[in-house]
GROMACS .gro file of C-alpha atoms in nm:
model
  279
    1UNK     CA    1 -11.508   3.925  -9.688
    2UNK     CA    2 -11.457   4.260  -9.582
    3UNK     CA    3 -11.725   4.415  -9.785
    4UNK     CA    4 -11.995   4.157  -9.577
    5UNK     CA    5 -11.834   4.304  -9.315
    6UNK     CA    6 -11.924   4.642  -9.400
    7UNK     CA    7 -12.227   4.564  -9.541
    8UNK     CA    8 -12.337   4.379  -9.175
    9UNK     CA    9 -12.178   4.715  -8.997
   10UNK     CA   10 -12.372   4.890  -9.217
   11UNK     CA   11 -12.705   4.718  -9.137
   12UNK     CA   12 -12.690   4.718  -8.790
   13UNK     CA   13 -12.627   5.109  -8.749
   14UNK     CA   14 -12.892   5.153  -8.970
   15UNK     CA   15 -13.086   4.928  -8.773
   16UNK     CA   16 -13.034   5.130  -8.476
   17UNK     CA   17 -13.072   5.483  -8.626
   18UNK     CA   18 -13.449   5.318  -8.748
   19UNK     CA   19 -13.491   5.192  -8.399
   20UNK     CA   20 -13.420   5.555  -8.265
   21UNK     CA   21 -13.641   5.717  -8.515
   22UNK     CA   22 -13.930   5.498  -8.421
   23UNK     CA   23 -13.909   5.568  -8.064
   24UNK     CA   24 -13.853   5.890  -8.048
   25UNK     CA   25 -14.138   5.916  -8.269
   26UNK     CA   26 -14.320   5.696  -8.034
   27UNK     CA   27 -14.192   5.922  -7.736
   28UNK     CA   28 -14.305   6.228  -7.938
   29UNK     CA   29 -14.721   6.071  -8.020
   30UNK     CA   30 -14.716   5.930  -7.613
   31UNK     CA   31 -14.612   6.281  -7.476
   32UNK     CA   32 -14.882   6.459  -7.685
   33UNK     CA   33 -15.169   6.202  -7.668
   34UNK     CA   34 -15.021   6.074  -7.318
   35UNK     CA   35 -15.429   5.908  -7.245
   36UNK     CA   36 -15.357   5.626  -7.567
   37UNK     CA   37 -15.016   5.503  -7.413
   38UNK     CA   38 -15.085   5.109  -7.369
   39UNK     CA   39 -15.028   4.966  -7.012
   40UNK     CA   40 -14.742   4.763  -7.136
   41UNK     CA   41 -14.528   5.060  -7.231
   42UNK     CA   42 -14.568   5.262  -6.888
   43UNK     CA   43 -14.319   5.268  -6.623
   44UNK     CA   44 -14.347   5.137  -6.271
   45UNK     CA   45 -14.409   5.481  -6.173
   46UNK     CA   46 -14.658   5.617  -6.443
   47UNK     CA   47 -14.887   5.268  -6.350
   48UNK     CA   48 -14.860   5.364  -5.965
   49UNK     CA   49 -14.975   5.763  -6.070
   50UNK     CA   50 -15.246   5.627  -6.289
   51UNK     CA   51 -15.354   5.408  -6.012
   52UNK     CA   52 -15.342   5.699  -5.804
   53UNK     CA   53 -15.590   5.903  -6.009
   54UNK     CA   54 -15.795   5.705  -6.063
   55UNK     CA   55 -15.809   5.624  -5.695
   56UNK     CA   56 -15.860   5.983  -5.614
   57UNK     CA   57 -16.155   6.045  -5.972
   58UNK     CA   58 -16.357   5.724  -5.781
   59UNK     CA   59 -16.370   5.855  -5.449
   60UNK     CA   60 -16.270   6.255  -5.416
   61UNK     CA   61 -16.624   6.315  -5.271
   62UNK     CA   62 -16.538   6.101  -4.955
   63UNK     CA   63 -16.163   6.242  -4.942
   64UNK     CA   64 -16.344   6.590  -4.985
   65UNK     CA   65 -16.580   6.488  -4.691
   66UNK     CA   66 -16.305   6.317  -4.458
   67UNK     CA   67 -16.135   6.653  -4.531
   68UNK     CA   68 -16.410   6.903  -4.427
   69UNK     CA   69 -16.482   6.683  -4.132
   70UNK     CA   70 -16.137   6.700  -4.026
   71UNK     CA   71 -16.107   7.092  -4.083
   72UNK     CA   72 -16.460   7.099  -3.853
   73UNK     CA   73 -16.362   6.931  -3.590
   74UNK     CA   74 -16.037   7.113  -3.524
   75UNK     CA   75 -16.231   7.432  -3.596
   76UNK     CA   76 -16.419   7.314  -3.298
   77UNK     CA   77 -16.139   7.241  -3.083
   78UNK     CA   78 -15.957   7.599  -3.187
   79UNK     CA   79 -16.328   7.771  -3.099
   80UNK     CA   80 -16.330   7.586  -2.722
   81UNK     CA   81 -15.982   7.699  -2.686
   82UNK     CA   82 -15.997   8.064  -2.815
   83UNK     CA   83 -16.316   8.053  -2.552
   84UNK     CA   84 -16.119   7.940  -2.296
   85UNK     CA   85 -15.814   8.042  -2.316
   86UNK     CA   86 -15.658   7.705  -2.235
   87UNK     CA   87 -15.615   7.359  -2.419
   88UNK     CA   88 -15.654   7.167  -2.086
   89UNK     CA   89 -16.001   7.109  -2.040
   90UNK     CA   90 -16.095   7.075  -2.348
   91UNK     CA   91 -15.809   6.741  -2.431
   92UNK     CA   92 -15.989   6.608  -2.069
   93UNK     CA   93 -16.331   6.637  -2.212
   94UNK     CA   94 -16.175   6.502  -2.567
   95UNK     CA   95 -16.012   6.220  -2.467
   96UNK     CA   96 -16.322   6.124  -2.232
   97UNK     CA   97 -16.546   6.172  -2.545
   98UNK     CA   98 -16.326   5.941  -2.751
   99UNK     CA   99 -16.330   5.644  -2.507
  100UNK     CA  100 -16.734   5.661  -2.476
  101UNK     CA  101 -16.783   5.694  -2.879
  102UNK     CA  102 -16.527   5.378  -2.921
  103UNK     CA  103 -16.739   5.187  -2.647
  104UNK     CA  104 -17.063   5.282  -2.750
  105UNK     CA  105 -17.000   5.196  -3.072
  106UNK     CA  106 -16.850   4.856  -2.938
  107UNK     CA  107 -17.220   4.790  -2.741
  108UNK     CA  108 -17.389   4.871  -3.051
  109UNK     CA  109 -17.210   4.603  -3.285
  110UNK     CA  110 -17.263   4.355  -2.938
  111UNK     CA  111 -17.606   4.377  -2.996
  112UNK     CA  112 -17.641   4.436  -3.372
  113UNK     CA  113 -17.424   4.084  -3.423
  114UNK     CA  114 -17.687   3.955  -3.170
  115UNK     CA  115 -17.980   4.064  -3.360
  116UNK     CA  116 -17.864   4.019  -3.729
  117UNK     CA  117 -17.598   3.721  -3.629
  118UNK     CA  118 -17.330   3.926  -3.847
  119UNK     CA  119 -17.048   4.112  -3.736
  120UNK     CA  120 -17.077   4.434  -3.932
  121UNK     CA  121 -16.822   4.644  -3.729
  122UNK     CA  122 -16.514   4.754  -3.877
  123UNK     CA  123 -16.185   4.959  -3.827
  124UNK     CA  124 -16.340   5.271  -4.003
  125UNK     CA  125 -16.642   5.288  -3.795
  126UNK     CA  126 -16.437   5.326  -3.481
  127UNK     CA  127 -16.194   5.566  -3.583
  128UNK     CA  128 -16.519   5.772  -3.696
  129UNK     CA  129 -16.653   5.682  -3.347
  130UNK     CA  130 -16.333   5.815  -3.146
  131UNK     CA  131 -16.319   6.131  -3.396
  132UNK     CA  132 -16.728   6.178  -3.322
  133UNK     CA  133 -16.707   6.124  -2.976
  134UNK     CA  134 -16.363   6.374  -2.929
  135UNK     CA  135 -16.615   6.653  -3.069
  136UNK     CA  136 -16.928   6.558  -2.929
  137UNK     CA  137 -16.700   6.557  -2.609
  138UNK     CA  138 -16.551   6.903  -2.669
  139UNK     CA  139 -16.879   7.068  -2.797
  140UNK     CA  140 -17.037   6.986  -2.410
  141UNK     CA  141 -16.806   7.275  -2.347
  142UNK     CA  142 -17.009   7.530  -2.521
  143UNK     CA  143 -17.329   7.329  -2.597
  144UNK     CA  144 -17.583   7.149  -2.435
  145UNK     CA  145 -17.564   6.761  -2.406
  146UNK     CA  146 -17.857   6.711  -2.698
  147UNK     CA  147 -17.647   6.899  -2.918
  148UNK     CA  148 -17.312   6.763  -2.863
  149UNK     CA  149 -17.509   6.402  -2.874
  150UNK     CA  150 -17.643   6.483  -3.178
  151UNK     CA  151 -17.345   6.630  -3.306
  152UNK     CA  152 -17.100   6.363  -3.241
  153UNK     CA  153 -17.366   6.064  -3.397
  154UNK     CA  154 -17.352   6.279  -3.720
  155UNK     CA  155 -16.969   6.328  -3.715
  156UNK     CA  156 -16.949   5.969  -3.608
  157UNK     CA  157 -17.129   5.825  -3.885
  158UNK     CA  158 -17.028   6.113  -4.185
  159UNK     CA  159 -16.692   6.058  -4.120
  160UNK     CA  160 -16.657   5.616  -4.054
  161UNK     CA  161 -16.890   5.593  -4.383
  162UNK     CA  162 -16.675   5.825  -4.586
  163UNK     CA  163 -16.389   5.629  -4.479
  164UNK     CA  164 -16.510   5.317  -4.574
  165UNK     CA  165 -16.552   5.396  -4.930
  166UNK     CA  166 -16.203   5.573  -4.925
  167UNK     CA  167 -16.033   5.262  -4.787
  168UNK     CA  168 -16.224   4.991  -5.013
  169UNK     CA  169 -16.484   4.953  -4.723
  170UNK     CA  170 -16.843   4.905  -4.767
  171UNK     CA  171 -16.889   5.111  -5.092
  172UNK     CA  172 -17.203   5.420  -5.022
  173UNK     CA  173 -17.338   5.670  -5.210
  174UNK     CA  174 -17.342   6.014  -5.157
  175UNK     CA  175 -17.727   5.980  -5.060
  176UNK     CA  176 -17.687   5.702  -4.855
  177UNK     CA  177 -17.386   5.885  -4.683
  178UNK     CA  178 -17.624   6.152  -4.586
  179UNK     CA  179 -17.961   5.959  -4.488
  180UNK     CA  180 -17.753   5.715  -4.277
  181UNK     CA  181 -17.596   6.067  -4.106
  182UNK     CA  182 -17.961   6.251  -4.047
  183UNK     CA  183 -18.108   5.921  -3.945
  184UNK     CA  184 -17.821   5.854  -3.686
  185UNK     CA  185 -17.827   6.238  -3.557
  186UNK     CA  186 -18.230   6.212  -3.534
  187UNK     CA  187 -18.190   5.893  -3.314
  188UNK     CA  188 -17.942   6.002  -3.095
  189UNK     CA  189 -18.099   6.351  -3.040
  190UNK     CA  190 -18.453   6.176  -3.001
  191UNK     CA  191 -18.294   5.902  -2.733
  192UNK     CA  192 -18.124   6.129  -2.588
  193UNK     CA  193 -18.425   6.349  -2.472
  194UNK     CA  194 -18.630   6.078  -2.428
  195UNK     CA  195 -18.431   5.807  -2.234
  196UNK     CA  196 -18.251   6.076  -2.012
  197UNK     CA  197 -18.473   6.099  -1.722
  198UNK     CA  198 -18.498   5.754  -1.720
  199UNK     CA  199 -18.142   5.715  -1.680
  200UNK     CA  200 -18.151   5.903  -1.420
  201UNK     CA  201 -18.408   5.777  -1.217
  202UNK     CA  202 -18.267   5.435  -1.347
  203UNK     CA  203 -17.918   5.558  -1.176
  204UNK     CA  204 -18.107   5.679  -0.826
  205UNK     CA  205 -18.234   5.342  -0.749
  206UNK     CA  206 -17.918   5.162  -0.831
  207UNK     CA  207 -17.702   5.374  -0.627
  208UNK     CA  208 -17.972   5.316  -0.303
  209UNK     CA  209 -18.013   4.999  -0.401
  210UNK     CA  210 -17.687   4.868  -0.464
  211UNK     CA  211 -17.402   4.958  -0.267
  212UNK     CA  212 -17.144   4.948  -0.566
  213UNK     CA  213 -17.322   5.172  -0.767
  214UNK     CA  214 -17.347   5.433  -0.499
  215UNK     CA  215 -17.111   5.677  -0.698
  216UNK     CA  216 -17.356   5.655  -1.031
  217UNK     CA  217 -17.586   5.963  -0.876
  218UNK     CA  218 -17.558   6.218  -0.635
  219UNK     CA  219 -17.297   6.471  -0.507
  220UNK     CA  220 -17.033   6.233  -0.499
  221UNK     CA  221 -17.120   6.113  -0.843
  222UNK     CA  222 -16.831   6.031  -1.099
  223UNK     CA  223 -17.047   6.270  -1.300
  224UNK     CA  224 -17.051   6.514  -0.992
  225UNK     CA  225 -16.661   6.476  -0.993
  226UNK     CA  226 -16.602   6.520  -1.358
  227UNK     CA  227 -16.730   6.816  -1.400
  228UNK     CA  228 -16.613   6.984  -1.105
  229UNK     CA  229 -16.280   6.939  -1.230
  230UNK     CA  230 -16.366   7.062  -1.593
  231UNK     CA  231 -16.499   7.347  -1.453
  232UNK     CA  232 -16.199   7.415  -1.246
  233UNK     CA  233 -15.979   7.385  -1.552
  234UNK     CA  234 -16.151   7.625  -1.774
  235UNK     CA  235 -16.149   7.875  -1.457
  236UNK     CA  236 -15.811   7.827  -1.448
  237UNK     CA  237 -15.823   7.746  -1.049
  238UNK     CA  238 -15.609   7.405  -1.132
  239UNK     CA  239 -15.389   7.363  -1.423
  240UNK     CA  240 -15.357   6.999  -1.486
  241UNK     CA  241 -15.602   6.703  -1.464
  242UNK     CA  242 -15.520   6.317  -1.324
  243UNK     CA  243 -15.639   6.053  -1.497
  244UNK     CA  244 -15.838   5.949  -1.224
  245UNK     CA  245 -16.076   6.287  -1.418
  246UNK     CA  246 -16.052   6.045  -1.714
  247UNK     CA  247 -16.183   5.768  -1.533
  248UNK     CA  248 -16.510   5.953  -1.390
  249UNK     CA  249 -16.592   6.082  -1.714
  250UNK     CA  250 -16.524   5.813  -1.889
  251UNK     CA  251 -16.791   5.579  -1.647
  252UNK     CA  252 -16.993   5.910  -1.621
  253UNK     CA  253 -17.057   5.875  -1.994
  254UNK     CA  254 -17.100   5.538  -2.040
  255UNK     CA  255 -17.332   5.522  -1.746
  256UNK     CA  256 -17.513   5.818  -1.897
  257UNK     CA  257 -17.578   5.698  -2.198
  258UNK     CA  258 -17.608   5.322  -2.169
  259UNK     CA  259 -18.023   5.298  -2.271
  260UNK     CA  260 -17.933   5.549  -2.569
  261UNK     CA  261 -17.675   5.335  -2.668
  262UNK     CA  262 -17.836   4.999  -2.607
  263UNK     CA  263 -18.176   5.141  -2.760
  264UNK     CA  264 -17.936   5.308  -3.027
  265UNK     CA  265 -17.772   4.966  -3.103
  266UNK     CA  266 -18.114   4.786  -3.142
  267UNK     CA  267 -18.247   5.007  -3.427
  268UNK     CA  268 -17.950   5.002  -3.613
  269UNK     CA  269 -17.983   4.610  -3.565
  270UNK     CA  270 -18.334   4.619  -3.716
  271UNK     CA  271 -18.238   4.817  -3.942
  272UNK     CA  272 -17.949   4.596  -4.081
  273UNK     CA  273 -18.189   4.316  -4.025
  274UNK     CA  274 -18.499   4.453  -4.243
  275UNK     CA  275 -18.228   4.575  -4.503
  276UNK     CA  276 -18.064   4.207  -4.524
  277UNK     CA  277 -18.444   4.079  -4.553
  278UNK     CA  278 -18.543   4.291  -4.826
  279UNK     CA  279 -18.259   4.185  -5.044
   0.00000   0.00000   0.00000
């Protein structure tokens, strides 16, 4: 009896010193060839890191692009600043630029969904939208309104469409990324020279036409009033703004650039429209 015992101690510690040997061995051929491991013998946190890379080898040329946008933008920001020696101004004309890029981008899926009957706005979009329209709104400090128009469409688009295929999104390539960007930049900066004396004559007539528009054009303009305050900001003559400055530019550039946006909105509508034919 005792020598079954034994012989069944004897077994199961060399059982275990086999089982050892094996794994270690195991251990040892994973650690050097780490790429042949099976799924099955990962741990919870070597699946999430593999997930992770592979996350990051699909899509580093959007992170790489949301990243350089990023870094541009703020370069812009720090370049207004450095220029004017103050941040004020240039969060006023930020925050205004923001609110018109989310709303123009909001009239532009209106009237897409009413051309194409699809919804094709999403989260990313407007986030590239309030990003676009916080430079384009900063860059009318040391540009002129074609080029921060232009500028913020480009931004706008680069940036939402990169996002997209970051966050599982519409998925774009690389060349489609940057036709989308030079055809949105080209419309904007075409609209914008070509629809802006019509806006303004457009905004004349209302205002004598139509008592509550009275404030659209003229000295007493929100425009008019928007700017006076900028400009008294980055002279340093006042050193806050009220958000009654936010309001005026806010309707100042919505009022602005309603035809650009509306004639904005139905080429991109087409354009979804012809592409949804075609396939």
């Amino acid at each position: 009896m005792n020598n079954i015992n034994e012989y069944i101690s004897d077994v199961v510690r060399i059982d275990g010193d086999v089982a050892d040997a094996i794994n270690k061995s195991k251990n040892d051929f994973y650690d050097k060839y780490e790429y042949l491991k099976p799924d099955i013998e990962k741990s919870w946190l070597e699946e999430k890191w593999d997930s992770a890379c592979e996350w990051c080898k699909e899509n580093w040329q959007s992170i790489v692009s949301v990243f350089v946008t990023i870094v541009i933008v703020v370069g812009i920001v720090i370049l207004s600043i450095s220029t004017f020696g103050t941040a004020i101004p240039v969060i006023a004309v930020g925050v205004v630029g923001a609110i018109v890029g989310v709303s123009g981008q909001l009239i532009s899926d209106i009237i897409s969904c009413a051309i194409t009957g699809d919804w094709d706005g999403n989260w990313q979009s407007y986030i590239g939208s309030a990003i676009g329209g916080f430079a384009g709104g900063v860059l009318l400090l040391l540009t002129n309104p074609i080029a921060a128009c232009s500028a913020e469409a480009a931004i706008s688009t680069f940036f939402g469409e990169n996002l997209e295929n970051i966050t599982g999104g519409q998925k774009r390539s690389t060349f489609e990324i940057l036709f989308d960007t030079g055809l949105s930049t080209g419309t904007a900066a075409f609209f914008s020279v070509a629809l802006s004396k019509i806006t303004g004559k457009l905004s004349k007539i209302l205002w004598k036409k139509i008592p509550v528009f009275k404030r659209l054009s003229g000295i007493n303009s929100y425009d008019a009033s928007f700017k006076m305050v900028i400009t008294k900001l980055k002279q340093g003559s006042i050193k806050k703004f009220h958000y009654k400055t936010i309001r005026n530019g806010v309707i100042s550039g919505l009022s602005g650039g309603t035809l650009e946006n509306i004639a904005s909105a139905f080429f991109d509508g087409i354009k979804e429209w012809y592409d949804e034919w075609r396939e």
